[in-house]
PDB file of C-alpha atoms in Angstrom:
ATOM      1  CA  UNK A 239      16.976   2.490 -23.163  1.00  0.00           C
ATOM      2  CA  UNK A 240      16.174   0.160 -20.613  1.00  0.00           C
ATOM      3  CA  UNK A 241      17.098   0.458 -16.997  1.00  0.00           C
ATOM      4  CA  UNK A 242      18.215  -1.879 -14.542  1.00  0.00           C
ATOM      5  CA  UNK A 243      18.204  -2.076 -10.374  1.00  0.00           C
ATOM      6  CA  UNK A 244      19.561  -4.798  -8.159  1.00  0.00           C
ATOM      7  CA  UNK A 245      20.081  -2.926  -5.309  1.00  0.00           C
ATOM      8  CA  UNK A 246      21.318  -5.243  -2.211  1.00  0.00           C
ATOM      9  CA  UNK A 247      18.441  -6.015   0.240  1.00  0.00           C
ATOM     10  CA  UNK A 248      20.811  -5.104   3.203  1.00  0.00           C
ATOM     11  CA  UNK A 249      18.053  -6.834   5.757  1.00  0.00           C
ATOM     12  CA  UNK A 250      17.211  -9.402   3.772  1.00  0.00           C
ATOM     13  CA  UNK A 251      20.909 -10.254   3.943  1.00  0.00           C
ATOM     14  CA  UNK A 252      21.459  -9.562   7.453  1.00  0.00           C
ATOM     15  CA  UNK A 253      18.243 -11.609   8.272  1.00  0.00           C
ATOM     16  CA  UNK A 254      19.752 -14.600   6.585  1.00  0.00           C
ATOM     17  CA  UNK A 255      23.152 -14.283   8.114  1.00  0.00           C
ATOM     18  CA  UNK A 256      22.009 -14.127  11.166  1.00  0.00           C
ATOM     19  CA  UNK A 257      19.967 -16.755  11.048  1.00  0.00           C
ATOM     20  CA  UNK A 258      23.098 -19.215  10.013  1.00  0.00           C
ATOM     21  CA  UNK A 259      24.923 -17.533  13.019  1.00  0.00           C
ATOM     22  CA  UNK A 260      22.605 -18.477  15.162  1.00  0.00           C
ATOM     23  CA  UNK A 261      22.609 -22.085  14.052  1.00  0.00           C
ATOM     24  CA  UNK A 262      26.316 -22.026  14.158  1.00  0.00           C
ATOM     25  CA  UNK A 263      26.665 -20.789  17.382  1.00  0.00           C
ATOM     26  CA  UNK A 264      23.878 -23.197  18.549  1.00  0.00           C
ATOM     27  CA  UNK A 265      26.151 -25.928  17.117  1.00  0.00           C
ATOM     28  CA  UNK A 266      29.001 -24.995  18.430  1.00  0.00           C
ATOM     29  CA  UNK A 267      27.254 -24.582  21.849  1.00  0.00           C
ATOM     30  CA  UNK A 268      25.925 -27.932  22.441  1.00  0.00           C
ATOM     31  CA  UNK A 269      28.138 -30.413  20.126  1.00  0.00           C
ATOM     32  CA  UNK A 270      31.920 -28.413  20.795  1.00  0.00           C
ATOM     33  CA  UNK A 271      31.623 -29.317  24.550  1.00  0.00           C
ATOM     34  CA  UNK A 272      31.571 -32.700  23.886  1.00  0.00           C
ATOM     35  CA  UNK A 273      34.476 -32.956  22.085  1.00  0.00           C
ATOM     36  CA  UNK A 274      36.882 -30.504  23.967  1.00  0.00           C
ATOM     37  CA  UNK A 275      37.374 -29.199  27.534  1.00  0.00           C
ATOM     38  CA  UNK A 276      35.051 -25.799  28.319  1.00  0.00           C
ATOM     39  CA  UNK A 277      38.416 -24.151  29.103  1.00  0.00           C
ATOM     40  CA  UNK A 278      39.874 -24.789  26.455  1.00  0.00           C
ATOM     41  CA  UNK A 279      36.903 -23.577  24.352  1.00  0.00           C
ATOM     42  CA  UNK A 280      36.988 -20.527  26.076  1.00  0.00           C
ATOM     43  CA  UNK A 281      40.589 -19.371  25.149  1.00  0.00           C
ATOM     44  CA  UNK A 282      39.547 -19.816  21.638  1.00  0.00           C
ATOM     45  CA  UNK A 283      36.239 -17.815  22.003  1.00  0.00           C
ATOM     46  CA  UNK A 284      37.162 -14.956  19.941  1.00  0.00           C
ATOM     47  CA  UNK A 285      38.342 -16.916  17.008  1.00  0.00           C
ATOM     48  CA  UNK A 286      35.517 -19.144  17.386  1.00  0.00           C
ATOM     49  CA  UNK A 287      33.393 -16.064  17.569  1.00  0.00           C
ATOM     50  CA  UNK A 288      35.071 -14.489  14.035  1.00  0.00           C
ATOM     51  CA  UNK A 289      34.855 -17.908  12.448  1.00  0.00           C
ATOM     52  CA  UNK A 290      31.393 -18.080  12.709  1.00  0.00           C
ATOM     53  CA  UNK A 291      30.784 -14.530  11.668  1.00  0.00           C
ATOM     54  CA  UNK A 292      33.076 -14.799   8.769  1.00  0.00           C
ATOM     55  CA  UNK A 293      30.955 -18.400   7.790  1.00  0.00           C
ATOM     56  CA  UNK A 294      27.820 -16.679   8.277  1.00  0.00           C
ATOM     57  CA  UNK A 295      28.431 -13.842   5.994  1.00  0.00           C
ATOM     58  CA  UNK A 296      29.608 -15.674   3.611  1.00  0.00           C
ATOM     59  CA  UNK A 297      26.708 -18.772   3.748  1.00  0.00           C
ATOM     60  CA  UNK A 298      23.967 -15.784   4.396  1.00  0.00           C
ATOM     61  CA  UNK A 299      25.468 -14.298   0.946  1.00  0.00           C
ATOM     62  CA  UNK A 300      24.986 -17.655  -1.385  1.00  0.00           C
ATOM     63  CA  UNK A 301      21.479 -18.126   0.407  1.00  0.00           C
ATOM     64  CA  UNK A 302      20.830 -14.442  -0.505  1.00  0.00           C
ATOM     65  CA  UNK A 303      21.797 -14.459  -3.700  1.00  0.00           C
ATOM     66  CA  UNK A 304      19.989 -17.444  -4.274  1.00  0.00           C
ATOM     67  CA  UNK A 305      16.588 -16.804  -2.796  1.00  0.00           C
ATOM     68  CA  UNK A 306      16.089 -12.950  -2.396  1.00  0.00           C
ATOM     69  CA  UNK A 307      18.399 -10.969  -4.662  1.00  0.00           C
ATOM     70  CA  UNK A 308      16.029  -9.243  -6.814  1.00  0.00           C
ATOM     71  CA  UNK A 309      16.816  -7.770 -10.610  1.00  0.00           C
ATOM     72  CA  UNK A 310      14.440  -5.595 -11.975  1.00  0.00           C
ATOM     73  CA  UNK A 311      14.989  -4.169 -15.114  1.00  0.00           C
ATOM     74  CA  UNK A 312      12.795  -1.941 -17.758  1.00  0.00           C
ATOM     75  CA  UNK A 313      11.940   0.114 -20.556  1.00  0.00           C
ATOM     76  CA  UNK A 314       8.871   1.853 -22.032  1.00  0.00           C
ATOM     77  CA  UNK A 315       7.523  -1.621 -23.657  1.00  0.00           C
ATOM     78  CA  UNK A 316       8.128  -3.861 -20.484  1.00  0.00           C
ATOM     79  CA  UNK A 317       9.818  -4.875 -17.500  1.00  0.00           C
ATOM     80  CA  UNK A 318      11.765  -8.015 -16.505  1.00  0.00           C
ATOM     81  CA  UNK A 319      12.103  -9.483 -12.826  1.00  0.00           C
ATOM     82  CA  UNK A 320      14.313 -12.172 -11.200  1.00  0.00           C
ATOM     83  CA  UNK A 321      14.579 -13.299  -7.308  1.00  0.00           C
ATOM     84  CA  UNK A 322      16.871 -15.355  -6.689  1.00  0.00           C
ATOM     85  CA  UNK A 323      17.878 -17.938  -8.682  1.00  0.00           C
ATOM     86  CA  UNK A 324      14.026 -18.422 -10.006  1.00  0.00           C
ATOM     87  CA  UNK A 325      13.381 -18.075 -13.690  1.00  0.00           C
ATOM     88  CA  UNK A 326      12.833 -14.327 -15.164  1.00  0.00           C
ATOM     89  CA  UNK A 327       9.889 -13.187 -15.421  1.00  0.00           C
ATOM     90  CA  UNK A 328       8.457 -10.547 -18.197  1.00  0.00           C
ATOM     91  CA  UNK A 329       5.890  -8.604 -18.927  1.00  0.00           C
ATOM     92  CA  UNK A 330       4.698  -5.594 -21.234  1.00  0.00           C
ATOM     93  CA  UNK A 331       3.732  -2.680 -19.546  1.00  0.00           C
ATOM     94  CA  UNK A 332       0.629  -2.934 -22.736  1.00  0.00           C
ATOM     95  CA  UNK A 333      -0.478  -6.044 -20.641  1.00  0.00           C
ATOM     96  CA  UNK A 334      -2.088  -4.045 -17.813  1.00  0.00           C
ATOM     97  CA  UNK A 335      -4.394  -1.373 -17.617  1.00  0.00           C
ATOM     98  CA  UNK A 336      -4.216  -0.236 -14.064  1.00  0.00           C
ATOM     99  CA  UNK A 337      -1.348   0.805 -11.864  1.00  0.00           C
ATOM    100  CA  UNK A 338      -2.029   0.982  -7.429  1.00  0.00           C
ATOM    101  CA  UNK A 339       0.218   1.651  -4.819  1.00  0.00           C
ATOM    102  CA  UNK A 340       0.392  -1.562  -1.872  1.00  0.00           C
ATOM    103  CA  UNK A 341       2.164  -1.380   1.533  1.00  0.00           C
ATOM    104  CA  UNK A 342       2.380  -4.879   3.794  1.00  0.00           C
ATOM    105  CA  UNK A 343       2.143  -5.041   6.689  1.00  0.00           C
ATOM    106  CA  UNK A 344       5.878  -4.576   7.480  1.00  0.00           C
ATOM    107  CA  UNK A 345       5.627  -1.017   5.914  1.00  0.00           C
ATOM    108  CA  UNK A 346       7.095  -2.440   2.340  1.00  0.00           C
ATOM    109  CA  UNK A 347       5.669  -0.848  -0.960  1.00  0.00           C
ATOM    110  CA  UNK A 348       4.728  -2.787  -4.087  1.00  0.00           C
ATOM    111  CA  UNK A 349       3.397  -1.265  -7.606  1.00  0.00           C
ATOM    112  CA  UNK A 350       0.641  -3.151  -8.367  1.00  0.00           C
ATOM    113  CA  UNK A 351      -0.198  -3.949 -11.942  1.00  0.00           C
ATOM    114  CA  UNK A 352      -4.129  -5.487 -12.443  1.00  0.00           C
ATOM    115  CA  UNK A 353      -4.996  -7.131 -16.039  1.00  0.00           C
ATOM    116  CA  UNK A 354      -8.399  -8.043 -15.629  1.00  0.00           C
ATOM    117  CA  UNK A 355      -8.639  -9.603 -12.263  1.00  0.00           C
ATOM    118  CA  UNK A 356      -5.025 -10.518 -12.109  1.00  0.00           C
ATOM    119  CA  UNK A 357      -2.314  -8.970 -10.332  1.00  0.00           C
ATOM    120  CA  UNK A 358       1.400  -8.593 -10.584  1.00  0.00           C
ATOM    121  CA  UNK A 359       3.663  -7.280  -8.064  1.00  0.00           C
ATOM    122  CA  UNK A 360       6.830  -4.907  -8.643  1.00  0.00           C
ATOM    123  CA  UNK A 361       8.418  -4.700  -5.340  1.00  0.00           C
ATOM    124  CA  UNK A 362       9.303  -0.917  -5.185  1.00  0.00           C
ATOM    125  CA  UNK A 363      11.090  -0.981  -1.758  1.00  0.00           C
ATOM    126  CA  UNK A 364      13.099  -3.493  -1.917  1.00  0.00           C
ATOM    127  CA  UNK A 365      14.375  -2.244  -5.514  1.00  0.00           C
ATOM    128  CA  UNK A 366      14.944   1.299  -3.204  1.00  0.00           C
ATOM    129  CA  UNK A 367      12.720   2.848  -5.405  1.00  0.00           C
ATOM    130  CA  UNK A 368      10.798   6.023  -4.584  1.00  0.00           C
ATOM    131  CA  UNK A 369       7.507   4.158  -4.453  1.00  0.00           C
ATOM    132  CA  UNK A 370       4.949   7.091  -4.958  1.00  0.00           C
ATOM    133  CA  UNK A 371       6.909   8.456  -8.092  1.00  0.00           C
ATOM    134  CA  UNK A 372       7.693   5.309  -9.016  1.00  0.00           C
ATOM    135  CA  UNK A 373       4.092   4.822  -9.035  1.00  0.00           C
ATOM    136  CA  UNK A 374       3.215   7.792 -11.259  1.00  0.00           C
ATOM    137  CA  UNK A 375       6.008   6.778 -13.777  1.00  0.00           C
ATOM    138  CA  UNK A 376       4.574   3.639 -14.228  1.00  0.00           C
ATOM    139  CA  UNK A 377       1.033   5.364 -14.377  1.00  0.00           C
ATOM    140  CA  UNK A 378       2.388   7.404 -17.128  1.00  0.00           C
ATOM    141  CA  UNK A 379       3.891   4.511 -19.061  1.00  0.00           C
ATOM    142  CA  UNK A 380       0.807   2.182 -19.100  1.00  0.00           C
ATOM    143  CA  UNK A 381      -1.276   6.093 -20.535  1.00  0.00           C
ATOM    144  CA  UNK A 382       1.223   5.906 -23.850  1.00  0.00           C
ATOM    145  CA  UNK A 383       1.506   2.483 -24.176  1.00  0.00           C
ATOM    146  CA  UNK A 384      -2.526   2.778 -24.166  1.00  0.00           C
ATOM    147  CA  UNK A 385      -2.780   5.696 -26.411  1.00  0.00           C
ATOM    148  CA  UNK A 386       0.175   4.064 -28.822  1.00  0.00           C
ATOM    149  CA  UNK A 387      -2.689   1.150 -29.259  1.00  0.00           C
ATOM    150  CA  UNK A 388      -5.788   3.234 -30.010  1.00  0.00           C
TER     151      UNK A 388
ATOM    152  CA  UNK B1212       2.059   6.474  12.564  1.00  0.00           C
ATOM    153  CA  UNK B1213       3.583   9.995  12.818  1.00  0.00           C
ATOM    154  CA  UNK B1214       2.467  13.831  12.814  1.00  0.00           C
ATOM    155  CA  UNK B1215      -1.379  13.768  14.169  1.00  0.00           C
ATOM    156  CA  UNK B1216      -2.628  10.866  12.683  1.00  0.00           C
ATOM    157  CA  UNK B1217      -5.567   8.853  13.713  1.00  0.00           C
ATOM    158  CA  UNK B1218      -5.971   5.428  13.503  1.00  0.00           C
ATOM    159  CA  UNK B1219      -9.152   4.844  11.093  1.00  0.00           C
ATOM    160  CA  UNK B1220      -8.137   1.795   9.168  1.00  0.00           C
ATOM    161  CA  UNK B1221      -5.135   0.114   8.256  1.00  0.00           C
ATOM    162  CA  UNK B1222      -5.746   1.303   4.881  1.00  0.00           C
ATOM    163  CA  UNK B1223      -3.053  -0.970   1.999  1.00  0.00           C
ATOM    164  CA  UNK B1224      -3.827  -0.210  -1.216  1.00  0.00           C
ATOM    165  CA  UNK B1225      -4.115   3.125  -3.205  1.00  0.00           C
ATOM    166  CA  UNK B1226      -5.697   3.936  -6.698  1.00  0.00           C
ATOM    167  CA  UNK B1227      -5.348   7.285  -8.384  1.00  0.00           C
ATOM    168  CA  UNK B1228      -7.880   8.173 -10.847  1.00  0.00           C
ATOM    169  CA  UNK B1229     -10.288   5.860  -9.981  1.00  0.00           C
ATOM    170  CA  UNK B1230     -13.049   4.509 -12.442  1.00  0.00           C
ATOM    171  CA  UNK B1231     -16.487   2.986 -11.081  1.00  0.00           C
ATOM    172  CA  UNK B1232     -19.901   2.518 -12.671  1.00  0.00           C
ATOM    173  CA  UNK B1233     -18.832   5.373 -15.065  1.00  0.00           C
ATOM    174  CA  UNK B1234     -17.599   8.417 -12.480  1.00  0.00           C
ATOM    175  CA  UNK B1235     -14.119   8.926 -11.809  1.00  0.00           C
ATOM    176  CA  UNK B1236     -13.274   9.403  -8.329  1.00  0.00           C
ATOM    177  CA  UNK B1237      -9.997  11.267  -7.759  1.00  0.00           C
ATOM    178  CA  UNK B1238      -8.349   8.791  -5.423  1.00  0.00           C
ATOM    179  CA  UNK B1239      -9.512   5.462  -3.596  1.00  0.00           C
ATOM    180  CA  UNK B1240      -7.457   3.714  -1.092  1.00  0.00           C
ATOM    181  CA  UNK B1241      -8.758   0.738   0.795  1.00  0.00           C
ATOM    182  CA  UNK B1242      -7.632  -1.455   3.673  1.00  0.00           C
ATOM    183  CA  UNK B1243      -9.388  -3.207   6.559  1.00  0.00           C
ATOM    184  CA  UNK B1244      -9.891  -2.093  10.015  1.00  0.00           C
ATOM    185  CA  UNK B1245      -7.786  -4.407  11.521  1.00  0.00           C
ATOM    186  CA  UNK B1246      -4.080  -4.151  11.644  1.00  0.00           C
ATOM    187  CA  UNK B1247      -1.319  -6.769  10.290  1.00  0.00           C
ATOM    188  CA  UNK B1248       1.345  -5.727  12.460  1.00  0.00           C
ATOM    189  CA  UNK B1249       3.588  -7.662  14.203  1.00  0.00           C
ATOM    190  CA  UNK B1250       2.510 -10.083  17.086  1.00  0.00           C
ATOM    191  CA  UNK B1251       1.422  -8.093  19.896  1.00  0.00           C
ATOM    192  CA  UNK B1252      -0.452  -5.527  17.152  1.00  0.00           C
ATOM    193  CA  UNK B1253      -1.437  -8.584  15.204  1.00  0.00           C
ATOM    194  CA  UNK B1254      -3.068 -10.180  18.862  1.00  0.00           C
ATOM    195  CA  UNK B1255      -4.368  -6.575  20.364  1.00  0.00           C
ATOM    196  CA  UNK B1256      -6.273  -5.873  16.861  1.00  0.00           C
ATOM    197  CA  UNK B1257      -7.503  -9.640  16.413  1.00  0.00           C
ATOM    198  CA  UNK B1258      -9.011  -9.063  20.087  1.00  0.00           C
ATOM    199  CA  UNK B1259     -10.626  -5.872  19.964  1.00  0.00           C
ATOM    200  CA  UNK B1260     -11.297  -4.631  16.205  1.00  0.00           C
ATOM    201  CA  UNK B1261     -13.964  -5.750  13.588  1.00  0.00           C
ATOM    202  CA  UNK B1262     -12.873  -7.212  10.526  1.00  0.00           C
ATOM    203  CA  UNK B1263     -14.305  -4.915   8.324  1.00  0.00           C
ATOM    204  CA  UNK B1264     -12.958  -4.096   4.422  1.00  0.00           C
ATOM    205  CA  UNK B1265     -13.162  -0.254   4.357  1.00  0.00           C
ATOM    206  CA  UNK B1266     -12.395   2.061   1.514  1.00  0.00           C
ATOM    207  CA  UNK B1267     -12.281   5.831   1.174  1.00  0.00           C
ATOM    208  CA  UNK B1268     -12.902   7.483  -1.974  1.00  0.00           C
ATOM    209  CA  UNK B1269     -11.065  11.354  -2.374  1.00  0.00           C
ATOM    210  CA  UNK B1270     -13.207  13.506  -5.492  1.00  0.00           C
ATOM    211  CA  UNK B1271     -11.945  17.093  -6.069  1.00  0.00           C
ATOM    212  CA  UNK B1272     -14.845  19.198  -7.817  1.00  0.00           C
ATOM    213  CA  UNK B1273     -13.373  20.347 -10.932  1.00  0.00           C
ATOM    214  CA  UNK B1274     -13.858  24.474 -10.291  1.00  0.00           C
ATOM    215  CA  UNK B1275     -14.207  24.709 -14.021  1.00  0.00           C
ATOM    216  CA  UNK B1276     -18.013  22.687 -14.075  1.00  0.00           C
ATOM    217  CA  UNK B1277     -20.618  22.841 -12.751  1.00  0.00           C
ATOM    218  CA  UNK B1278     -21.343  19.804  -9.900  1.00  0.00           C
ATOM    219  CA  UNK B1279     -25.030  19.299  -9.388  1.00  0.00           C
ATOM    220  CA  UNK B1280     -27.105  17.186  -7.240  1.00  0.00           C
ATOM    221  CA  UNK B1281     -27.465  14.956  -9.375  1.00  0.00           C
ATOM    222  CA  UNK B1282     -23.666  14.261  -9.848  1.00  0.00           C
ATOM    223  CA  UNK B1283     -23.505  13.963  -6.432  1.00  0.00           C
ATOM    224  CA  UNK B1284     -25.880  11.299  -6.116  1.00  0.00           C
ATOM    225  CA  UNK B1285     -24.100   9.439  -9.699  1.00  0.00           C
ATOM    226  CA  UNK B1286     -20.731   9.178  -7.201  1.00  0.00           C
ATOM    227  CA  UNK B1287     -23.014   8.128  -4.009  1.00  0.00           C
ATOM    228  CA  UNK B1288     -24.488   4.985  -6.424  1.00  0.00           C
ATOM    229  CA  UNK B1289     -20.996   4.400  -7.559  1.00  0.00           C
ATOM    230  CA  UNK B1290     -19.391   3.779  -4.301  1.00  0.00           C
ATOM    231  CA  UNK B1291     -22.789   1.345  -3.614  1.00  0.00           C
ATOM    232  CA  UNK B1292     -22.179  -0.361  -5.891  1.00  0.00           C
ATOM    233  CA  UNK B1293     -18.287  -0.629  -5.753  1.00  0.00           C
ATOM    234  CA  UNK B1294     -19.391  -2.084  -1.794  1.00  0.00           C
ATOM    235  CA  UNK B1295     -21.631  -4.465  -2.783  1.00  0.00           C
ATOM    236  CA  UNK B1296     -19.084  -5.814  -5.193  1.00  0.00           C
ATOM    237  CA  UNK B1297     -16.159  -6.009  -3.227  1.00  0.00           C
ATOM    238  CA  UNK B1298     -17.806  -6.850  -0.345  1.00  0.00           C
ATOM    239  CA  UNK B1299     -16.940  -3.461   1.233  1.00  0.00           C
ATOM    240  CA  UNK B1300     -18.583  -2.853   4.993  1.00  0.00           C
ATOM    241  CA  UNK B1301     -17.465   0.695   5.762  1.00  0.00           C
ATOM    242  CA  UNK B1302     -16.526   3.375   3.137  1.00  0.00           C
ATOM    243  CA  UNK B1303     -15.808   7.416   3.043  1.00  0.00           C
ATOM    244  CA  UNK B1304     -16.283   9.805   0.903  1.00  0.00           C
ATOM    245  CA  UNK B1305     -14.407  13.218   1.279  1.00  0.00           C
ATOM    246  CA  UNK B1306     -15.364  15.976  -1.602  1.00  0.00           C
ATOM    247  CA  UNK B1307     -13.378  18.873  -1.772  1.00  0.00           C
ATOM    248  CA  UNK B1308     -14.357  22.307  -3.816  1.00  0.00           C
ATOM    249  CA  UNK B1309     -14.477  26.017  -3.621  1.00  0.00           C
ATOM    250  CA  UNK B1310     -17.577  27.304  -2.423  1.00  0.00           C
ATOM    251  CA  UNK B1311     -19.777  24.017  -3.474  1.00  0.00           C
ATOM    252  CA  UNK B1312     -23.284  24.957  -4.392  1.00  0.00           C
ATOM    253  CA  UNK B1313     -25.746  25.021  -1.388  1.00  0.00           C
ATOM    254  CA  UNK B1314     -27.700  22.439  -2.764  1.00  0.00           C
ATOM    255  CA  UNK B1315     -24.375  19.996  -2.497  1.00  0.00           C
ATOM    256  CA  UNK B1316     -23.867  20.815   0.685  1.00  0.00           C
ATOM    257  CA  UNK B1317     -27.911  19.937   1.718  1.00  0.00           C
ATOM    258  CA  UNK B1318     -27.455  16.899  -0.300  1.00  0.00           C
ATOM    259  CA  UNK B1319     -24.373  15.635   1.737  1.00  0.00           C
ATOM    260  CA  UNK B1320     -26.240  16.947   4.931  1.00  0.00           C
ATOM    261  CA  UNK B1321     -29.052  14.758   4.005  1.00  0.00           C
ATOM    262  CA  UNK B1322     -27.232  11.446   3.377  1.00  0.00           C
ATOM    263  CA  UNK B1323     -28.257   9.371   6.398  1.00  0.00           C
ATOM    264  CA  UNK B1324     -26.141   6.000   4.965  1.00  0.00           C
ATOM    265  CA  UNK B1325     -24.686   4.681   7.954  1.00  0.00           C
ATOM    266  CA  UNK B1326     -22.424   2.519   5.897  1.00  0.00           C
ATOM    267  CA  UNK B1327     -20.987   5.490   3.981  1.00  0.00           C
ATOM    268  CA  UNK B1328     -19.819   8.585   5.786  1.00  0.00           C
ATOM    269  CA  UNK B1329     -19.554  11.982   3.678  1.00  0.00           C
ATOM    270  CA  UNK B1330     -17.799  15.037   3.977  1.00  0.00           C
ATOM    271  CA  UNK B1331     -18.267  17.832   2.026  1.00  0.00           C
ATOM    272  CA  UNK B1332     -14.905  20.202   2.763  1.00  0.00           C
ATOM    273  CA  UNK B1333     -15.009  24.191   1.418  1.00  0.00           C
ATOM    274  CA  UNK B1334     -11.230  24.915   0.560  1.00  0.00           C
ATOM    275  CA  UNK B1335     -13.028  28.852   0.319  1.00  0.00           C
ATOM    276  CA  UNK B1336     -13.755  29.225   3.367  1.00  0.00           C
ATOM    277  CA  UNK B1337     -12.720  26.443   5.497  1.00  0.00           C
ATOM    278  CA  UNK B1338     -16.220  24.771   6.677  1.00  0.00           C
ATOM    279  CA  UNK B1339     -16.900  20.979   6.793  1.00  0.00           C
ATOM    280  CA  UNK B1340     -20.055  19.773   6.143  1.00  0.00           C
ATOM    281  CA  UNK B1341     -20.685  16.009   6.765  1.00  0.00           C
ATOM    282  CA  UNK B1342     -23.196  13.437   6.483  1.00  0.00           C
ATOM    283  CA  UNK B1343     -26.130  12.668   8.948  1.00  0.00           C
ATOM    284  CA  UNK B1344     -24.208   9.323  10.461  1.00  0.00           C
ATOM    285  CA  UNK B1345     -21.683   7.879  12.978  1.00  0.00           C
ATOM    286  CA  UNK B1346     -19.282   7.791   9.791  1.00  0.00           C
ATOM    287  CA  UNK B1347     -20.009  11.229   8.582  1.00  0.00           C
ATOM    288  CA  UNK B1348     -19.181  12.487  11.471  1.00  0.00           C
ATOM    289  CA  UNK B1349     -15.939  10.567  12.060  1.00  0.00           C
ATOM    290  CA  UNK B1350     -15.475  11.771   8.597  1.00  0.00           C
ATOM    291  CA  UNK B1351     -15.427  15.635   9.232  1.00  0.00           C
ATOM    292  CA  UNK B1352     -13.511  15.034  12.405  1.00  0.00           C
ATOM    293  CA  UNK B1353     -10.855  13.544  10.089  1.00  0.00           C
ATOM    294  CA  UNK B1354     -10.354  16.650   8.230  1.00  0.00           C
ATOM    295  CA  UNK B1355      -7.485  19.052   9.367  1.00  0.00           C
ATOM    296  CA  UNK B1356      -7.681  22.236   6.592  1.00  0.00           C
ATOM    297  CA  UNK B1357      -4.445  24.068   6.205  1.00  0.00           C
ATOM    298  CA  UNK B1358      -4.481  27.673   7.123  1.00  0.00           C
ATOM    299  CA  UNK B1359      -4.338  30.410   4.725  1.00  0.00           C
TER     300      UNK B1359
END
């Protein structure tokens, strides 16, 4: 029975809304001013403030779900993966013959899967997956789908 | 880096059950010696670190055969090989067994490679023995054995 994980990237998300905040409130820093009186603008601060939170979350949600979201979902003949809006991408677990354990540089693990001298990446953290036994289940499924061959 | 740690490599990549040249090494994991951090660790390790590709290789002697010499030397070739392959400046080897066989430990004792540092560890009775280099000797100092 296959299984399937699309946790939300909670930092990934906040990193992209608060990167449109940041542009908003850039915006409304230097164009706003031109337009109406500072005192004015500063009576509506707080709404101005909400709005752009509110605009943020929601614009850092579509760019999220369209760039980052990752689905991962598998069984014990293969495994299926889609970021974003980006076309799926699947594999058999048959296709590989060994499994490693990766960690960048900003403390993320991957499961690595090599076939021949090419690699393919299953983002463990960022599916909140325990990476190490993640790792071993993964080592386990690529020993039976190579014993089922021979 | 938590717990006491020392900084050796920045090591990124694990393998478990390790095949090379026909010997199976329990574990491998292999990095480089400097770090990708962020900036300032990124800048401080660009500045004062060689960038060296380092690997350490982790073989537990199986209590059940007999590990010769000659073995020994079979995993020694291996990891040669494995560095001249992958391009691999700096590696480690740490063997662990219950009372290894004397001629093991002369062996590992012996090993003047001062591209490869060994260390032999006795789970029995808690000795170290390392290799005749800089590395072996880093090596050993690495190793913390639980007490009994």
């Amino acid at each position: 029975m296959a299984e399937t994980l699309s946790p939300i990237q909670r930092f990934s998300l906040f990193k992209v809304s608060a990167a449109v905040f940041a542009l908003e409130a850039s915006l409304v820093i230097l164009i706003l001013p031109m337009f109406i009186p500072l005192q004015t603008l500063q009576s509506f601060a707080p709404l101005i403030v909400v709005v752009n939170i509110t605009v943020a979350a929601m614009v850092g949600w579509r760019i999220y779900k369209t760039s980052s979201h990752t689905v991962f979902s598998f069984d014990a003949n293969g495994f299926s993966i889609k970021r974003g809006k980006s076309s799926e991408v699947s594999h058999k677990w048959s296709e590989f013959s060994t499994v490693t354990l990766v960690r960048n540089e900003y403390g993320e693990f991957s499961v690595r899967l090599y076939r021949d001298k090419e690699s393919f990446d299953i983002p463990a953290s960022k599916l909140r997956l325990d990476p190490y036994s993640f790792r071993l289940r993964v080592a386990d499924i690529l020993k039976r789908s190579r014993s089922s061959r021979s | 880096m938590g717990g006491r740690g020392r900084f050796v490599a920045d090591f990124n990549e694990s393998f478990r059950q390790f095949r090379v040249r026909g010997v199976e090494f329990d574990a491998m994991i292999r990095g480089s010696t400097r770090v990708k951090g962020f900036l300032l660790s990124r800048v401080f390790s660009y500045l004062v670190n060689p960038n060296y590709q380092v690997a350490t290789f982790i073989l537990s002697i199986d209590p059940k055969k007999v590990f010769r010499k000659e073995d020994y030397g079979r995993y020694v070739a291996a990891i040669k090989s494995f560095m001249k392959r992958e391009e691999i400046k700096w590696t480690w080897l740490y063997i662990t067994g219950q009372e290894p066989r004397p001629e093991i430990k002369q062996a590992v004792e012996r090993t003047t490679d001062t591209s490869t540092g060994v260390a032999l560890v006795d789970l029995q009775n808690g000795e170290v023995f390392h290799s005749d280099s800089y590395l072996g000797r880093q090596a050993a100092r690495y190793v913390r054995i639980p007490k009994r």
